[in-house]
Amino acid sequence: MRATLMYSAGDVRVENVPAPGIQKPTDALVRVVRTCVCGSDLHPYHDLPASDRGTTMGHEFLGVVEEVGADVRAVSDGDLVVASFSYQDNTCSACRDGVQTACPHGGFFSTAQAEAVLVPHADGTLVKLPVEEDSDLLPSLLTLADVYGTGYHAAKQARVTAGDTVTVIGDGAVGLLAVLSAKQLGAEQIIIMGRHASRTDLAREFGATDVVAERGEEGIAKVRELTGGHGTHKVLEAVGYRNAYDQAVGVVRPGGVISRVGVPQYDEAPTGFTSLFGRNITLNGGPAPVRAYIEELLPAVLDGTVNPGRVFDRTVNLDQIADGYHAMNDRTALKVLVTP
Amino acid sequence: MRATLMYSAGDVRVENVPAPGIQKPTDALVRVVRTCVCGSDLHPYHDLPASDRGTTMGHEFLGVVEEVGADVRAVSDGDLVVASFSYQDNTCSACRDGVQTACPHGGFFSTAQAEAVLVPHADGTLVKLPVEEDSDLLPSLLTLADVYGTGYHAAKQARVTAGDTVTVIGDGAVGLLAVLSAKQLGAEQIIIMGRHASRTDLAREFGATDVVAERGEEGIAKVRELTGGHGTHKVLEAVGYRNAYDQAVGVVRPGGVISRVGVPQYDEAPTGFTSLFGRNITLNGGPAPVRAYIEELLPAVLDGTVNPGRVFDRTVNLDQIADGYHAMNDRTALKVLVTP
């Protein structure tokens, strides 16, 4: 089958690889109908050391079940399903605590930009979708695999509630869907910090009330100005760089929450009296247990109340996926949908 | 009047100073009936630079109102009252958000180890106590000024709930009252990390189910052993040093909360993928808005359900307060009660 391999920074190829097969009775084999390129795929695109074997890519997909192991009960051959970007048993203590991304029997997909994917712990990972393979809803349904659930995780962890003021840092797909999620949870004022007009325009359609293009101290001052000097109750940080963390500390109000879903590209950060402690700031977030949210988010996608699939602004065939990486890296595309 | 002054590390004196008087219509003047020495008073006791004028000390007190400004409504002359260690208007946006310690019109008491205290924003700061000046409950009531409310804040911020497993780091008065608070909120397993047997014995009486005397990696391993390898849902950190933070990260389980009430003696700490983010750990806490908790905690103190005043294991007169500091610094006393 064809699959995406990255050989070094910027070097993405589609090649023939051996097709996967069921190995354990809890596995399922899924033929990929839609996959996509993630903002986090750009990290290796920037700095992957060269190798002869290449690295498989991709963690977001929906597709049709082709075969299931003997113990799989939740899905069967022919079902259209979406997978969370993590696989997990969804029955252990970590999963029951709602932290599926910390399941000791789980892991993260890394071969989804391909024609087929082997899914471990299929019962804990796949959710059947009540639509056909040619549905117009596929782009929105695919966002349940990662970016929508991740934006929603940011808002849920921050406990966004009716009347809250919220800052969203980052205008990538996750930031935009954090805006949508904050709106769904009843936020009154949603300020997006981002500098790409086409993206912040979509953020406004998703529910943002204000856009702040400035960064650093200037951006912090702008958010404070928009909030009567207080800052916002909640900050959803969807970038992952230290300057985004510092920005979050600068715009959060006393007793507020900084919820991070951008993977930190740093180890240490200020947590002492002047940054977090003195003002009783809560810091949380992490890799989103999106599996926990799929059933909750599905109805509004199916009935068209929300259209998170609007984050896809380009579609390519699998064979053109290198162009998709290039466009996202260039920021000429926000998020690229891939049809195998 | 007599008041406590610290002139340099280890140099505590009681001297005559001018008595305070009402300055603003929102002030009250309180004659001190009980005050005490706080673990945090030991920080300057260790490292205060020498000065000629000395520094006033003390932030915990209860006493009798002697005079009120024209705008004070909540208390009047002759009332026995307890003050939170912070003063605040208790009406602004930060106070309404439950973060009284971040009130822009507030501050922290620093003259309570004396015969009288001037209380700014008396209506937002003082709570009338329905007992007499000779009540046996005074020690427990005095803990509402800081250490009990602070331990309770740790447990509340961590959202300790029925069935939770909890680690409390630190066997000072705040750690012990964090144990009591976790018990009140329904925790099932409460592990105290501390190495002073007399203190951890009291922790057991307050509700601790396990004591871990080991520190660092050894202590972390012990807590994991006591929790089936998982660590605890909640960690209440009542120390403030970096090694306590690292210990907290080591014993918290995925999706858990580290709630800090020990004032951080560090600025930066690990917050990245391997420490907090990867396991969706929440970090929160801060200077306790104890004013928010006094009414909630008062009934169980008044009816004897809880006896937080047991943290006082020595009583001195104001003139002997230097001995009190010395005993707490030596760890021959846990917490010293002072009668002026």
XYZ file of C-alpha atoms in Angstrom:
680
model
C 0.000 0.000 0.000
C 1.023 3.624 -0.314
C 2.128 5.455 2.802
C 3.756 8.768 3.729
C 7.356 8.688 4.927
C 9.526 11.574 6.039
C 13.250 11.078 5.380
C 14.535 14.324 6.836
C 13.323 17.851 7.520
C 11.261 18.939 4.520
C 11.620 15.604 2.694
C 8.190 13.939 2.512
C 7.613 11.001 0.117
C 4.796 8.598 -0.649
C 6.076 5.048 -1.143
C 4.882 1.481 -1.316
C 5.172 -0.289 2.041
C 3.909 -3.686 3.226
C 0.208 -3.531 4.078
C -0.524 -4.014 7.796
C -2.459 -7.054 9.061
C -4.295 -7.995 12.256
C -1.834 -9.076 14.941
C -3.903 -9.238 18.125
C -7.537 -10.178 18.759
C -8.235 -6.576 19.850
C -6.929 -5.077 16.572
C -8.917 -3.737 13.642
C -7.735 -2.918 10.147
C -9.146 0.304 8.685
C -9.022 1.428 5.053
C -8.405 5.174 5.190
C -11.072 7.388 3.599
C -9.768 10.749 4.868
C -6.579 11.731 6.662
C -4.867 15.087 7.044
C -1.721 16.981 7.972
C -1.445 18.291 11.536
C 0.319 21.407 12.752
C 2.381 19.097 14.980
C 3.625 17.260 11.836
C 5.495 20.474 11.056
C 7.843 19.947 14.032
C 9.661 16.997 12.334
C 9.221 18.836 9.003
C 11.499 21.464 10.553
C 14.025 19.355 12.373
C 13.852 15.613 11.622
C 17.394 14.215 11.356
C 18.051 12.413 8.066
C 17.587 8.626 8.038
C 17.687 5.876 5.384
C 14.466 4.175 6.487
C 12.236 7.202 6.843
C 9.596 7.842 9.492
C 5.917 7.052 8.971
C 3.563 9.991 9.489
C -0.009 10.821 10.432
C -2.308 10.407 13.402
C -5.714 11.628 12.164
C -8.002 9.450 10.065
C -11.451 8.135 9.409
C -12.157 5.134 7.263
C -13.926 1.839 6.717
C -13.282 -1.224 8.856
C -11.925 -4.006 6.648
C -11.213 -6.688 9.235
C -11.439 -7.076 13.013
C -9.716 -9.347 15.522
C -11.683 -12.026 17.351
C -12.284 -9.909 20.485
C -13.487 -6.709 18.818
C -17.147 -5.932 19.646
C -17.736 -2.202 19.046
C -17.230 -2.143 15.270
C -17.376 -4.601 12.402
C -16.466 -4.956 8.735
C -17.875 -2.212 6.560
C -18.435 0.335 9.375
C -17.344 3.900 8.720
C -15.365 4.907 11.816
C -13.275 7.719 13.217
C -10.292 7.071 15.482
C -8.946 9.284 18.227
C -5.318 10.244 17.536
C -4.381 8.135 20.551
C -5.330 4.479 20.890
C -6.284 3.184 24.343
C -8.203 0.391 26.024
C -10.691 2.944 27.436
C -11.293 0.684 30.449
C -8.252 1.122 32.729
C -7.969 3.489 35.671
C -6.354 6.314 33.624
C -9.058 6.033 30.934
C -11.825 5.977 33.546
C -10.262 9.130 35.017
C -10.715 10.719 31.566
C -7.016 10.726 30.694
C -7.067 8.320 27.752
C -3.801 9.786 26.457
C -2.088 8.359 29.558
C -3.470 4.823 29.118
C -0.617 2.453 30.026
C -1.736 0.118 27.223
C -2.136 2.917 24.710
C -0.066 5.027 22.375
C -0.333 7.472 19.500
C -0.976 6.733 15.838
C 1.920 7.485 13.532
C 0.994 5.763 10.268
C -2.318 7.390 9.346
C -1.193 9.236 6.203
C -1.553 6.004 4.262
C -4.096 3.771 2.550
C -4.747 1.646 5.631
C -4.078 1.736 9.380
C -3.797 -1.049 11.936
C -5.763 0.016 15.031
C -4.776 -1.501 18.391
C -7.504 -1.648 21.076
C -10.181 -1.056 18.430
C -13.027 -1.159 20.982
C -11.427 1.627 23.005
C -10.381 3.689 19.998
C -12.876 3.608 17.113
C -16.291 5.258 17.039
C -18.835 4.271 14.392
C -20.145 7.171 12.291
C -23.776 7.126 11.103
C -23.046 8.520 7.638
C -21.924 7.173 4.275
C -18.460 7.279 2.805
C -19.450 10.091 0.434
C -21.000 12.356 3.112
C -20.271 16.082 2.969
C -19.708 15.876 6.708
C -16.453 13.907 6.438
C -14.160 16.935 6.941
C -15.998 17.966 10.118
C -16.112 14.363 11.346
C -12.372 14.037 10.773
C -11.726 16.948 13.156
C -13.061 14.717 15.952
C -9.866 12.677 15.563
C -7.760 15.492 16.955
C -8.124 19.227 16.381
C -11.745 19.713 17.459
C -11.395 17.431 20.484
C -8.121 19.172 21.342
C -9.666 22.655 21.162
C -12.576 21.348 23.202
C -10.190 19.847 25.765
C -8.595 23.270 26.223
C -11.988 24.828 26.922
C -13.186 21.976 29.154
C -9.987 21.895 31.210
C -10.286 25.649 31.663
C -13.871 25.026 32.796
C -15.171 27.700 30.445
C -18.668 28.552 31.544
C -21.483 30.963 30.710
C -20.377 34.585 30.928
C -16.638 33.859 30.988
C -14.078 36.014 29.267
C -11.589 33.892 27.313
C -8.330 34.529 25.470
C -7.282 32.004 22.831
C -3.587 32.154 21.936
C -2.855 30.847 18.445
C -4.808 30.941 15.190
C -3.998 27.434 13.947
C -6.738 24.832 13.558
C -6.661 23.976 17.275
C -6.852 27.634 18.322
C -9.809 28.226 16.001
C -11.618 25.183 17.335
C -10.823 26.285 20.890
C -12.740 29.451 19.977
C -15.645 27.346 18.680
C -15.561 25.217 21.854
C -15.451 28.230 24.193
C -18.460 29.619 22.349
C -20.307 26.296 22.702
C -19.613 26.362 26.454
C -21.121 29.831 26.802
C -18.169 32.238 26.881
C -19.278 35.839 26.545
C -16.095 37.487 25.314
C -13.586 35.500 23.249
C -10.380 37.258 22.267
C -8.206 35.481 19.715
C -4.528 36.387 19.550
C -3.337 35.722 16.012
C -1.973 37.632 13.062
C -3.315 35.847 9.988
C -6.407 37.742 8.862
C -7.978 34.822 6.953
C -7.709 32.701 10.107
C -8.910 35.307 12.559
C -11.819 35.991 10.181
C -12.814 32.336 10.540
C -12.312 32.692 14.307
C -14.905 35.476 14.269
C -17.303 33.176 12.446
C -16.629 30.531 15.102
C -17.499 33.028 17.869
C -14.490 35.268 18.580
C -15.570 38.748 19.681
C -12.157 40.415 19.425
C -8.911 39.908 17.535
C -5.506 40.945 18.885
C -2.752 40.742 16.279
C -0.054 42.154 18.559
C 2.251 39.822 20.506
C 4.311 40.025 23.697
C 3.880 43.033 26.002
C 1.947 44.917 23.342
C -0.503 42.051 22.903
C -0.897 41.678 26.675
C -1.667 45.396 26.995
C -4.292 45.111 24.248
C -6.078 42.198 25.943
C -6.050 44.073 29.257
C -7.493 47.106 27.527
C -10.296 44.963 26.078
C -11.143 43.571 29.530
C -11.265 46.668 31.696
C -7.692 46.082 32.856
C -8.485 42.693 34.409
C -7.360 40.163 31.791
C -9.583 37.167 31.011
C -10.876 34.433 33.318
C -9.573 31.716 31.028
C -6.657 31.451 28.602
C -6.512 28.638 26.048
C -2.898 28.296 24.853
C -2.716 26.502 21.499
C 0.853 27.234 20.434
C 3.382 25.565 22.733
C 6.262 28.045 22.636
C 7.600 29.798 25.747
C 6.512 33.228 24.489
C 2.925 31.928 24.276
C 3.212 30.762 27.911
C 4.485 34.177 28.962
C 1.657 35.805 27.026
C -0.848 33.540 28.805
C 0.551 34.559 32.215
C 0.258 38.187 31.152
C -3.408 38.099 30.112
C -4.957 35.821 32.751
C -6.792 37.451 35.641
C -6.434 36.545 39.349
C -7.983 33.168 40.078
C -8.019 32.353 36.366
C -6.952 29.307 34.374
C -4.262 28.817 31.730
C -5.173 25.674 29.802
C -2.475 24.449 27.424
C -2.980 22.210 24.423
C 0.018 23.380 22.402
C 2.731 20.803 23.120
C 5.337 22.672 25.230
C 8.597 23.198 23.366
C 10.226 24.024 26.732
C 10.841 22.159 29.979
C 10.854 24.828 32.678
C 8.716 27.943 32.920
C 7.818 30.531 35.576
C 5.517 29.079 38.243
C 6.560 31.151 41.274
C 4.979 33.995 43.209
C 4.926 36.660 40.496
C 3.762 34.424 37.635
C 1.196 31.904 38.925
C 1.182 31.473 42.702
C 0.661 35.044 43.894
C -2.544 35.400 41.873
C -3.877 31.855 42.395
C -3.584 30.986 38.701
C -4.378 27.417 37.633
C -2.189 25.815 34.948
C -3.501 22.688 33.251
C -4.092 20.939 29.950
C -2.138 18.286 28.101
C -2.499 15.835 25.211
C -6.259 15.794 24.663
C -8.114 12.606 25.544
C -10.250 13.233 22.454
C -11.741 9.737 22.639
C -13.635 10.979 25.715
C -15.288 13.769 23.726
C -16.303 12.159 20.420
C -19.820 11.083 21.466
C -20.371 14.472 23.149
C -19.328 16.490 20.088
C -20.832 14.266 17.401
C -24.509 15.364 17.485
C -23.845 19.055 16.739
C -21.568 18.024 13.858
C -24.171 15.651 12.426
C -27.009 18.167 12.614
C -24.877 20.980 11.207
C -24.999 23.207 14.302
C -21.220 23.448 14.051
C -18.952 23.022 11.068
C -15.431 22.482 12.446
C -14.363 21.050 9.094
C -14.069 24.625 7.856
C -10.498 24.557 9.157
C -9.627 22.515 6.050
C -8.879 25.006 3.315
C -7.115 22.686 0.871
C -7.559 19.086 -0.264
C -4.880 16.939 -1.893
C -4.530 13.303 -2.944
C -2.187 11.147 -0.922
C 0.343 11.291 -3.748
C 0.411 15.103 -3.421
C 0.790 15.141 0.356
C 4.272 16.702 0.132
C 2.579 19.750 -1.422
C 0.198 19.775 1.536
C 3.102 19.854 4.023
C 4.734 22.594 2.012
C 1.564 24.713 1.939
C 0.989 24.367 5.688
C 4.599 25.167 6.410
C 4.335 28.241 4.173
C 1.079 29.153 5.900
C -0.623 29.329 2.518
C -2.886 26.563 3.849
C -4.401 26.381 7.347
C -4.998 22.626 7.355
C -4.775 20.141 4.504
C -7.271 17.312 3.976
C -5.942 14.189 2.256
C -7.902 11.663 0.195
C -5.941 8.450 -0.379
C 1.868 49.640 73.170
C 4.142 46.620 73.003
C 4.877 45.124 69.576
C 7.221 42.553 68.039
C 10.082 43.811 65.877
C 12.699 41.812 64.039
C 16.030 43.604 63.627
C 17.900 40.947 61.704
C 17.839 37.196 61.188
C 17.242 35.612 64.590
C 16.925 38.959 66.422
C 13.339 39.316 67.670
C 12.473 41.982 70.275
C 9.335 43.290 71.949
C 9.383 47.073 72.252
C 7.135 50.002 72.954
C 5.801 51.607 69.777
C 3.142 54.288 69.190
C -0.352 52.805 69.403
C -2.219 52.808 66.070
C -5.363 54.896 65.570
C -8.248 54.992 63.098
C -7.193 56.728 59.866
C -10.000 55.997 57.427
C -13.758 55.586 57.899
C -13.428 51.910 56.857
C -10.804 51.121 59.552
C -11.272 49.319 62.834
C -8.948 49.152 65.814
C -8.665 45.720 67.441
C -7.122 44.894 70.832
C -5.310 41.591 70.307
C -6.475 38.667 72.474
C -4.502 35.910 70.713
C -1.818 36.013 68.031
C 0.765 33.450 66.995
C 3.978 32.729 65.109
C 3.653 31.408 61.543
C 5.980 29.055 59.690
C 6.381 31.822 57.128
C 7.745 34.133 59.867
C 10.759 31.820 59.906
C 11.832 32.973 56.429
C 12.899 36.446 57.685
C 14.088 34.764 60.890
C 16.612 33.008 58.644
C 17.601 35.766 56.279
C 16.369 39.249 57.245
C 19.108 41.812 56.550
C 20.005 43.904 59.614
C 18.297 47.287 59.976
C 18.181 50.026 62.633
C 14.412 50.439 62.604
C 13.374 46.816 62.719
C 10.463 45.166 60.920
C 7.055 44.648 62.498
C 5.843 41.052 62.525
C 2.667 38.956 62.595
C -0.408 38.404 60.444
C -2.659 36.112 62.520
C -4.853 37.485 65.306
C -8.195 37.548 66.983
C -9.273 40.230 69.387
C -11.848 42.711 70.598
C -12.938 45.700 68.532
C -12.065 48.901 70.410
C -13.087 51.513 67.868
C -14.515 51.618 64.343
C -14.491 54.204 61.571
C -17.688 55.941 60.514
C -18.381 53.593 57.577
C -17.872 50.265 59.346
C -21.098 48.219 59.562
C -20.168 44.551 60.099
C -18.612 44.866 63.563
C -18.788 47.245 66.480
C -17.049 48.091 69.739
C -16.730 45.130 72.076
C -17.161 42.422 69.433
C -14.758 39.496 69.548
C -13.514 39.073 65.958
C -11.062 37.099 63.872
C -9.281 38.644 60.883
C -8.085 36.896 57.765
C -4.307 37.297 57.332
C -5.068 39.436 54.294
C -7.276 42.515 54.425
C -9.570 43.222 51.476
C -12.727 45.082 50.548
C -14.471 41.749 49.785
C -16.640 43.503 47.198
C -14.425 44.043 44.123
C -14.178 41.757 41.102
C -11.174 39.780 42.444
C -12.929 39.261 45.808
C -16.156 38.201 44.087
C -14.104 35.713 42.068
C -12.962 34.243 45.412
C -9.406 35.568 45.198
C -9.450 37.954 48.162
C -5.658 37.791 48.393
C -5.504 39.551 45.012
C -7.835 42.416 46.028
C -6.379 45.582 44.473
C -7.397 47.532 47.588
C -6.059 44.887 49.962
C -2.810 43.757 51.487
C -1.367 41.523 54.184
C -1.165 42.188 57.911
C 2.322 42.608 59.264
C 1.837 44.074 62.746
C -0.296 41.427 64.491
C 2.258 40.268 67.073
C 1.372 43.273 69.204
C -1.189 44.551 71.692
C -3.405 46.154 69.038
C -3.847 46.116 65.254
C -5.281 48.684 62.871
C -7.558 46.846 60.419
C -8.155 48.448 56.999
C -11.405 47.498 55.210
C -12.846 46.147 58.466
C -16.145 45.119 56.846
C -14.318 42.951 54.298
C -11.821 41.542 56.764
C -13.245 40.906 60.241
C -15.708 38.175 61.199
C -17.564 38.356 64.523
C -17.130 35.282 66.734
C -20.061 34.126 68.923
C -17.925 33.244 71.969
C -16.443 35.062 74.930
C -12.890 36.250 75.339
C -12.138 33.387 77.750
C -13.484 30.592 75.509
C -11.499 27.371 75.222
C -12.124 27.566 71.496
C -9.817 30.554 70.938
C -6.862 28.488 69.635
C -9.056 26.729 67.048
C -10.755 29.994 66.109
C -7.371 31.645 65.622
C -6.454 29.013 62.996
C -9.224 30.497 60.823
C -6.971 33.542 60.393
C -4.510 31.561 58.309
C -3.365 27.965 58.759
C -6.739 26.196 58.743
C -8.074 28.298 55.865
C -4.798 27.769 54.024
C -4.902 23.989 54.437
C -8.542 24.086 53.384
C -7.674 26.192 50.340
C -5.181 23.517 49.260
C -7.860 20.844 49.469
C -10.558 22.981 47.829
C -8.327 24.064 44.946
C -7.394 20.420 44.407
C -11.145 19.692 44.367
C -10.712 16.866 46.859
C -13.857 14.801 46.748
C -15.289 11.594 48.202
C -13.092 8.575 47.502
C -10.024 10.556 46.430
C -6.497 9.527 47.237
C -4.468 12.481 48.515
C -0.804 13.115 49.321
C 0.000 15.974 51.689
C 3.606 17.166 51.483
C 4.800 18.817 54.688
C 4.010 18.217 58.346
C 3.873 21.847 59.482
C 0.627 23.346 60.767
C -0.665 23.988 57.242
C 0.140 20.443 56.094
C -1.630 18.973 59.128
C -4.685 21.135 58.539
C -4.605 20.189 54.839
C -4.957 16.606 56.095
C -7.920 17.635 58.270
C -9.475 19.491 55.320
C -8.996 16.592 52.890
C -10.679 14.334 55.442
C -13.587 16.776 55.801
C -14.004 16.776 52.002
C -14.242 12.979 51.914
C -10.785 11.766 50.872
C -10.428 8.015 51.335
C -6.658 7.645 51.513
C -4.532 10.495 52.891
C -0.773 10.015 52.821
C 1.266 12.567 54.741
C 4.914 13.001 53.797
C 6.753 14.213 56.866
C 9.476 13.071 59.206
C 8.519 14.417 62.625
C 6.755 11.622 64.490
C 4.884 13.908 66.912
C 3.485 15.826 63.948
C 2.605 12.848 61.789
C 0.925 11.305 64.867
C -1.330 14.369 64.995
C -1.834 14.009 61.232
C -3.166 10.499 61.854
C -5.592 11.904 64.411
C -6.673 14.485 61.809
C -7.364 11.695 59.279
C -4.090 10.626 57.623
C -4.163 6.933 56.702
C -0.452 6.588 55.884
C 2.802 8.298 56.800
C 5.825 8.434 54.478
C 8.955 9.713 56.202
C 11.210 9.220 53.172
C 11.885 12.092 50.769
C 12.900 12.457 47.130
C 12.902 9.377 44.888
C 12.594 7.082 47.881
C 9.533 8.925 49.152
C 7.968 8.949 45.675
C 8.485 5.185 45.381
C 6.832 4.685 48.761
C 3.745 6.696 47.818
C 3.465 4.784 44.536
C 3.746 1.528 46.445
C 0.891 2.630 48.738
C -1.326 3.468 45.736
C -0.968 0.412 43.527
C 1.689 2.157 41.440
C -0.652 4.969 40.373
C 0.216 7.859 42.684
C -2.584 9.927 44.223
C -5.342 11.916 42.535
C -4.483 15.035 44.490
C -1.279 16.419 46.013
C -1.399 19.232 48.571
C 2.038 20.875 48.693
C 2.529 22.783 51.953
C 6.283 23.404 51.923
C 7.306 25.727 49.084
C 10.772 24.423 48.234
C 11.700 23.089 44.782
C 12.278 19.566 46.113
C 8.689 19.535 47.397
C 7.497 20.543 43.907
C 9.516 17.733 42.361
C 8.113 15.318 44.927
C 4.580 16.472 44.049
C 5.204 15.839 40.340
C 6.517 12.391 41.252
C 3.509 11.253 43.287
C 0.577 12.708 41.321
C -1.324 10.391 39.004
C -2.366 11.164 35.399
C -5.132 13.754 35.294
C -4.397 14.700 38.914
C -3.928 18.029 40.676
C -0.944 19.554 42.475
C -2.299 22.286 44.739
C 0.348 24.487 46.314
C -0.025 26.561 49.456
C 3.628 26.627 50.469
C 4.950 29.937 49.156
C 7.335 28.990 46.307
C 10.957 29.732 47.130
C 11.739 29.346 43.397
C 10.722 31.152 40.220
C 10.893 28.520 37.482
C 10.002 24.842 37.691
C 9.346 21.968 35.268
C 6.023 22.386 33.440
C 6.817 20.644 30.138
C 5.859 17.333 28.591
C 7.519 14.977 31.060
C 6.504 16.804 34.247
C 2.970 18.202 33.870
C 1.734 18.404 30.273
C 2.171 14.822 29.104
C 0.007 13.473 31.939
C -2.569 16.301 31.989
C -1.570 17.403 35.494
C -3.210 20.521 36.930
C -1.055 22.920 38.963
C -2.830 25.473 41.116
C -3.031 27.081 44.547
C -1.683 30.348 45.893
C -2.046 32.648 48.896
C -5.252 31.406 50.479
C -8.275 33.702 50.356
C -9.081 32.528 53.875
C -11.678 35.265 54.298
C -13.808 33.288 51.824
C -13.751 30.206 54.053
C -14.278 31.541 57.589
C -18.087 31.268 57.643
C -17.895 27.813 56.025
C -15.391 26.444 58.543
C -16.738 28.145 61.656
C -19.667 25.831 62.575
C -17.577 22.654 62.886
C -15.078 24.545 65.064
C -17.823 25.945 67.296
C -19.534 22.584 67.802
C -16.243 20.770 68.385
C -16.464 18.473 65.332
C -12.942 19.575 64.489
C -10.212 20.913 66.722
C -7.650 22.563 64.432
C -6.227 24.464 67.415
C -4.365 21.276 68.333
C -1.580 22.514 66.064
C -0.619 24.904 68.888
C 1.697 22.973 71.166
C 3.166 25.882 73.110
C 1.845 29.147 74.526
C 3.959 32.176 75.449
C 3.301 35.749 76.540
C 4.075 38.490 74.052
C 7.189 39.368 76.043
C 8.482 35.826 75.501
C 7.761 35.727 71.780
C 11.466 35.493 70.900
C 11.459 32.133 72.715
C 8.508 31.128 70.544
C 10.408 31.928 67.354
C 13.392 30.028 68.669
C 11.319 26.951 69.509
C 9.620 26.887 66.118
C 12.924 27.355 64.346
C 14.373 24.489 66.416
C 11.300 22.422 65.632
C 10.801 21.853 69.348
C 7.444 23.581 68.856
C 5.034 23.026 65.948
C 3.185 26.330 66.330
C 3.336 28.891 69.126
C 0.279 30.683 70.500
C 0.864 34.163 71.935
C -1.180 35.937 74.611
C -0.382 39.673 74.773
